[in-house]
Amino acid sequence: AQKITQTQPGMFVQEKEAVTLDCTYDTSDPSYGLFWYKQPSSGEMIFLIYQGSYDQQNATEGRYSLNFQKARKSANLVISASQLGDSAMYFCAMRVAGGYQKVTFGTGTKLQVIP
Amino acid sequence: DAMVIQNPRYQVTQFGKPVTLSCSQTLNHNVMYWYQQKSSQAPKLLFHYYDKDFNNEADTPDNFQSRRPNTSFCFLDIRSPGLGDAAMYLCATSPPGHLVDYGYTFGSGTRLTVV
């Protein structure tokens, strides 16, 4: 079975500073993908970044980067230069090749950016 | 732009009165999912379709049904909504599961209120 753990229910960060949101995962499948989604208060789920289990380099997308440590089974999201619009719920998620299609979500971290 | 569209964005229904939520996609993805998300919780998978094959999660109540008349459309029917069914309902699509580098594409969600 696959499992995603997000241990930070809530985080605060000062505007313009960087913040790291933690995510650990567990799977026995060697082929998997890790994702981060942002969910503002309006409710839509917005894809942020993807990391494949065989990728040698950490993924980056603009201000978002994924700190992938395979041996530790962690996939932390780093947001640089936080903006007020970054205030939202953030979900870490995983999909495995051997799984039957579904993506497993963590419980989420609520990030609040302080002016 | 290819996308996933959910209608309506907000739905108010009476206790016990059947309600249908709709989802359409222009991505031509094989797989469509319905998730229920209650406040401050992770999305919970209700069921999914792989093409016409329906897959129900073991803990999805019988009160929830789904239809997929064609590749583009999928419906969620709640036969007798209770107060506990008030939630955000998210539709998502994806290519087949062996393509782990593809996550979900989500619709904007339907927020259901039961009065």
Short mmCIF file of C-alpha atoms in Angstrom, two decimals:
data_model
loop_
_atom_site.label_atom_id
_atom_site.label_comp_id
_atom_site.label_asym_id
_atom_site.label_seq_id
_atom_site.Cartn_x
_atom_site.Cartn_y
_atom_site.Cartn_z
CA ALA A 1 0.00 0.00 0.00
CA GLN A 2 1.08 3.54 -0.64
CA LYS A 3 1.14 6.23 2.00
CA ILE A 4 1.88 9.95 2.03
CA THR A 5 2.61 11.77 5.28
CA GLN A 6 2.50 15.52 5.76
CA THR A 7 3.33 16.31 9.36
CA GLN A 8 2.73 20.08 9.28
CA PRO A 9 -0.97 20.90 9.56
CA GLY A 10 -0.22 24.62 9.34
CA MET A 11 2.69 26.89 8.52
CA PHE A 12 3.34 30.62 8.61
CA VAL A 13 5.89 32.41 6.48
CA GLN A 14 6.81 36.04 6.05
CA GLU A 15 6.24 37.51 2.63
CA LYS A 16 9.33 37.28 0.39
CA GLU A 17 10.89 34.53 2.48
CA ALA A 18 11.34 30.88 1.48
CA VAL A 19 9.35 28.07 3.07
CA THR A 20 9.66 24.28 3.01
CA LEU A 21 6.63 22.02 3.23
CA ASP A 22 7.46 18.48 4.32
CA CYS A 23 6.32 15.27 2.68
CA THR A 24 7.38 11.69 3.22
CA TYR A 25 6.08 8.72 1.31
CA ASP A 26 6.08 4.97 1.46
CA THR A 27 5.85 2.54 -1.40
CA SER A 28 7.52 -0.68 -2.45
CA ASP A 29 7.01 0.05 -6.12
CA PRO A 30 10.26 1.21 -7.80
CA SER A 31 8.41 3.34 -10.35
CA TYR A 32 6.34 6.19 -9.02
CA GLY A 33 5.58 9.85 -9.46
CA LEU A 34 5.34 12.51 -6.77
CA PHE A 35 3.19 15.61 -7.12
CA TRP A 36 2.37 18.75 -5.26
CA TYR A 37 -0.97 20.50 -5.60
CA LYS A 38 -2.11 23.87 -4.33
CA GLN A 39 -5.70 24.40 -3.24
CA PRO A 40 -6.77 28.01 -2.61
CA SER A 41 -9.88 28.79 -0.60
CA SER A 42 -11.88 28.79 -3.83
CA GLY A 43 -11.43 25.02 -3.94
CA GLU A 44 -9.79 24.16 -7.22
CA MET A 45 -6.73 21.91 -7.15
CA ILE A 46 -3.80 23.39 -9.02
CA PHE A 47 -0.89 21.23 -10.14
CA LEU A 48 2.46 22.72 -9.10
CA ILE A 49 5.30 20.30 -9.68
CA TYR A 50 6.16 16.69 -10.49
CA GLN A 51 9.11 14.42 -9.62
CA GLY A 52 9.65 10.98 -11.10
CA SER A 53 11.30 8.25 -9.07
CA TYR A 54 13.99 7.80 -11.68
CA ASP A 55 14.71 11.48 -12.15
CA GLN A 56 18.29 12.32 -11.27
CA GLN A 57 17.70 16.00 -10.68
CA ASN A 58 15.29 17.79 -8.42
CA ALA A 59 12.31 19.25 -10.22
CA THR A 60 11.88 23.02 -10.45
CA GLU A 61 8.99 25.13 -11.73
CA GLY A 62 9.49 28.84 -11.31
CA ARG A 63 9.42 29.61 -7.58
CA TYR A 64 8.67 25.99 -6.73
CA SER A 65 11.29 23.31 -6.29
CA LEU A 66 11.05 19.78 -5.03
CA ASN A 67 13.77 18.55 -2.68
CA PHE A 68 13.74 14.84 -3.55
CA GLN A 69 15.68 12.56 -1.22
CA LYS A 70 14.95 9.07 -2.45
CA ALA A 71 16.80 7.16 0.26
CA ARG A 72 14.86 9.04 2.92
CA LYS A 73 11.62 8.79 0.92
CA SER A 74 11.01 12.48 1.21
CA ALA A 75 9.75 14.98 -1.35
CA ASN A 76 9.65 18.39 0.27
CA LEU A 77 8.26 21.40 -1.56
CA VAL A 78 10.28 24.60 -1.38
CA ILE A 79 8.59 27.88 -2.25
CA SER A 80 11.00 30.73 -2.71
CA ALA A 81 10.12 34.42 -2.30
CA SER A 82 6.67 33.76 -0.82
CA GLN A 83 3.79 35.91 -2.01
CA LEU A 84 0.45 36.65 -0.37
CA GLY A 85 -1.21 34.63 -3.12
CA ASP A 86 0.67 31.54 -1.95
CA SER A 87 -1.64 31.29 1.07
CA ALA A 88 -3.48 28.02 0.48
CA MET A 89 -3.64 24.31 1.32
CA TYR A 90 -0.83 22.27 -0.19
CA PHE A 91 -1.18 18.55 -0.87
CA CYS A 92 1.61 16.10 -1.57
CA ALA A 93 0.53 13.13 -3.68
CA MET A 94 1.93 9.98 -5.24
CA ARG A 95 1.08 7.67 -8.11
CA VAL A 96 2.70 4.27 -8.62
CA ALA A 97 3.05 2.27 -11.80
CA GLY A 98 1.79 -0.88 -10.15
CA GLY A 99 -1.17 0.83 -8.59
CA TYR A 100 -4.61 0.63 -10.08
CA GLN A 101 -4.77 4.19 -11.24
CA LYS A 102 -5.43 6.28 -8.21
CA VAL A 103 -3.29 8.99 -6.72
CA THR A 104 -2.72 8.89 -2.97
CA PHE A 105 -2.91 12.26 -1.18
CA GLY A 106 -1.41 13.44 2.06
CA THR A 107 -3.50 15.30 4.62
CA GLY A 108 -2.26 18.67 3.50
CA THR A 109 -0.48 21.69 4.96
CA LYS A 110 -2.19 25.04 5.31
CA LEU A 111 0.27 27.79 4.46
CA GLN A 112 -0.36 31.37 5.49
CA VAL A 113 1.85 34.13 4.14
CA ILE A 114 2.15 37.12 6.44
CA PRO A 115 2.66 40.61 4.98
CA ASP B 1 -7.52 24.99 -24.02
CA ALA B 2 -8.03 21.37 -23.04
CA MET B 3 -9.64 21.22 -19.66
CA VAL B 4 -11.96 19.64 -17.14
CA ILE B 5 -15.21 21.47 -16.48
CA GLN B 6 -17.54 20.91 -13.56
CA ASN B 7 -21.06 22.20 -13.35
CA PRO B 8 -22.45 23.77 -11.37
CA ARG B 9 -19.77 25.48 -9.30
CA TYR B 10 -22.14 25.75 -6.34
CA GLN B 11 -25.13 23.51 -5.72
CA VAL B 12 -27.71 23.77 -2.95
CA THR B 13 -30.01 20.80 -2.52
CA GLN B 14 -32.64 19.77 -0.04
CA PHE B 15 -32.16 16.95 2.39
CA GLY B 16 -33.19 13.74 0.65
CA LYS B 17 -33.67 15.28 -2.79
CA PRO B 18 -31.63 13.60 -5.54
CA VAL B 19 -28.91 15.72 -7.06
CA THR B 20 -26.58 15.26 -10.03
CA LEU B 21 -23.19 16.84 -10.50
CA SER B 22 -21.55 16.86 -13.90
CA CYS B 23 -18.04 16.78 -15.25
CA SER B 24 -16.80 17.08 -18.80
CA GLN B 25 -13.32 16.92 -20.29
CA THR B 26 -11.68 17.81 -23.58
CA LEU B 27 -8.42 15.99 -22.78
CA ASN B 28 -9.60 12.61 -24.10
CA HIS B 29 -8.24 10.95 -20.96
CA ASN B 30 -9.20 7.34 -20.31
CA VAL B 31 -9.64 7.70 -16.60
CA MET B 32 -12.10 9.89 -14.72
CA TYR B 33 -12.39 10.15 -10.97
CA TRP B 34 -14.79 11.56 -8.42
CA TYR B 35 -13.44 12.78 -5.10
CA GLN B 36 -15.26 14.06 -2.05
CA GLN B 37 -13.44 16.63 0.03
CA LYS B 38 -14.73 17.86 3.34
CA SER B 39 -13.44 20.97 5.01
CA SER B 40 -9.71 20.90 5.84
CA GLN B 41 -9.38 17.27 4.78
CA ALA B 42 -7.62 15.44 1.97
CA PRO B 43 -9.72 14.47 -1.05
CA LYS B 44 -11.33 11.06 -0.64
CA LEU B 45 -11.76 8.91 -3.72
CA LEU B 46 -15.34 7.77 -4.28
CA PHE B 47 -14.93 5.89 -7.58
CA HIS B 48 -13.31 6.04 -10.95
CA TYR B 49 -13.84 4.91 -14.51
CA TYR B 50 -11.19 3.41 -16.73
CA ASP B 51 -12.93 3.89 -20.05
CA LYS B 52 -16.29 2.25 -19.36
CA ASP B 53 -15.05 0.08 -16.50
CA PHE B 54 -16.45 1.33 -13.22
CA ASN B 55 -14.41 0.96 -10.01
CA ASN B 56 -16.04 1.67 -6.70
CA GLU B 57 -14.05 2.27 -3.52
CA ALA B 58 -15.00 -0.20 -0.81
CA ASP B 59 -16.16 2.47 1.61
CA THR B 60 -18.20 4.56 -0.83
CA PRO B 61 -21.81 4.63 0.38
CA ASP B 62 -24.51 3.17 -1.88
CA ASN B 63 -26.09 6.62 -1.86
CA PHE B 64 -23.45 7.67 -4.39
CA GLN B 65 -23.70 6.50 -7.98
CA SER B 66 -21.93 7.45 -11.16
CA ARG B 67 -22.49 7.33 -14.90
CA ARG B 68 -20.13 7.77 -17.79
CA PRO B 69 -22.10 7.84 -21.04
CA ASN B 70 -19.04 8.62 -23.16
CA THR B 71 -15.36 9.53 -22.88
CA SER B 72 -16.08 13.20 -22.33
CA PHE B 73 -18.74 13.16 -19.64
CA CYS B 74 -19.09 11.74 -16.17
CA PHE B 75 -21.88 12.29 -13.65
CA LEU B 76 -22.11 11.91 -9.90
CA ASP B 77 -25.58 11.11 -8.59
CA ILE B 78 -26.41 11.43 -4.92
CA ARG B 79 -29.70 9.61 -4.46
CA SER B 80 -30.71 10.94 -1.05
CA PRO B 81 -28.32 13.62 0.17
CA GLY B 82 -27.82 13.91 3.89
CA LEU B 83 -26.30 16.75 5.86
CA GLY B 84 -23.05 14.76 6.02
CA ASP B 85 -22.76 14.82 2.23
CA ALA B 86 -22.14 18.54 2.17
CA ALA B 87 -18.66 18.85 0.70
CA MET B 88 -16.59 19.89 -2.27
CA TYR B 89 -16.82 17.33 -5.06
CA LEU B 90 -13.83 17.21 -7.35
CA CYS B 91 -13.69 15.59 -10.74
CA ALA B 92 -10.30 14.65 -12.14
CA THR B 93 -8.97 12.96 -15.25
CA SER B 94 -5.73 11.24 -16.15
CA PRO B 95 -4.12 9.00 -18.74
CA PRO B 96 -3.70 5.33 -17.77
CA GLY B 97 -1.99 4.54 -14.48
CA HIS B 98 1.24 3.13 -15.87
CA LEU B 99 2.13 6.63 -16.99
CA VAL B 100 3.24 7.76 -13.55
CA ASP B 101 4.51 11.11 -14.71
CA TYR B 102 0.97 12.22 -15.32
CA GLY B 103 -0.98 13.29 -12.32
CA TYR B 104 -4.53 14.43 -12.37
CA THR B 105 -6.12 17.33 -14.13
CA PHE B 106 -8.81 18.64 -11.84
CA GLY B 107 -11.96 20.53 -12.51
CA SER B 108 -12.76 23.57 -10.40
CA GLY B 109 -15.05 21.53 -8.16
CA THR B 110 -18.69 21.70 -7.13
CA ARG B 111 -19.40 22.85 -3.61
CA LEU B 112 -22.52 21.07 -2.41
CA THR B 113 -24.68 22.44 0.38
CA VAL B 114 -27.50 20.34 1.85
CA VAL B 115 -30.32 22.22 3.58
#
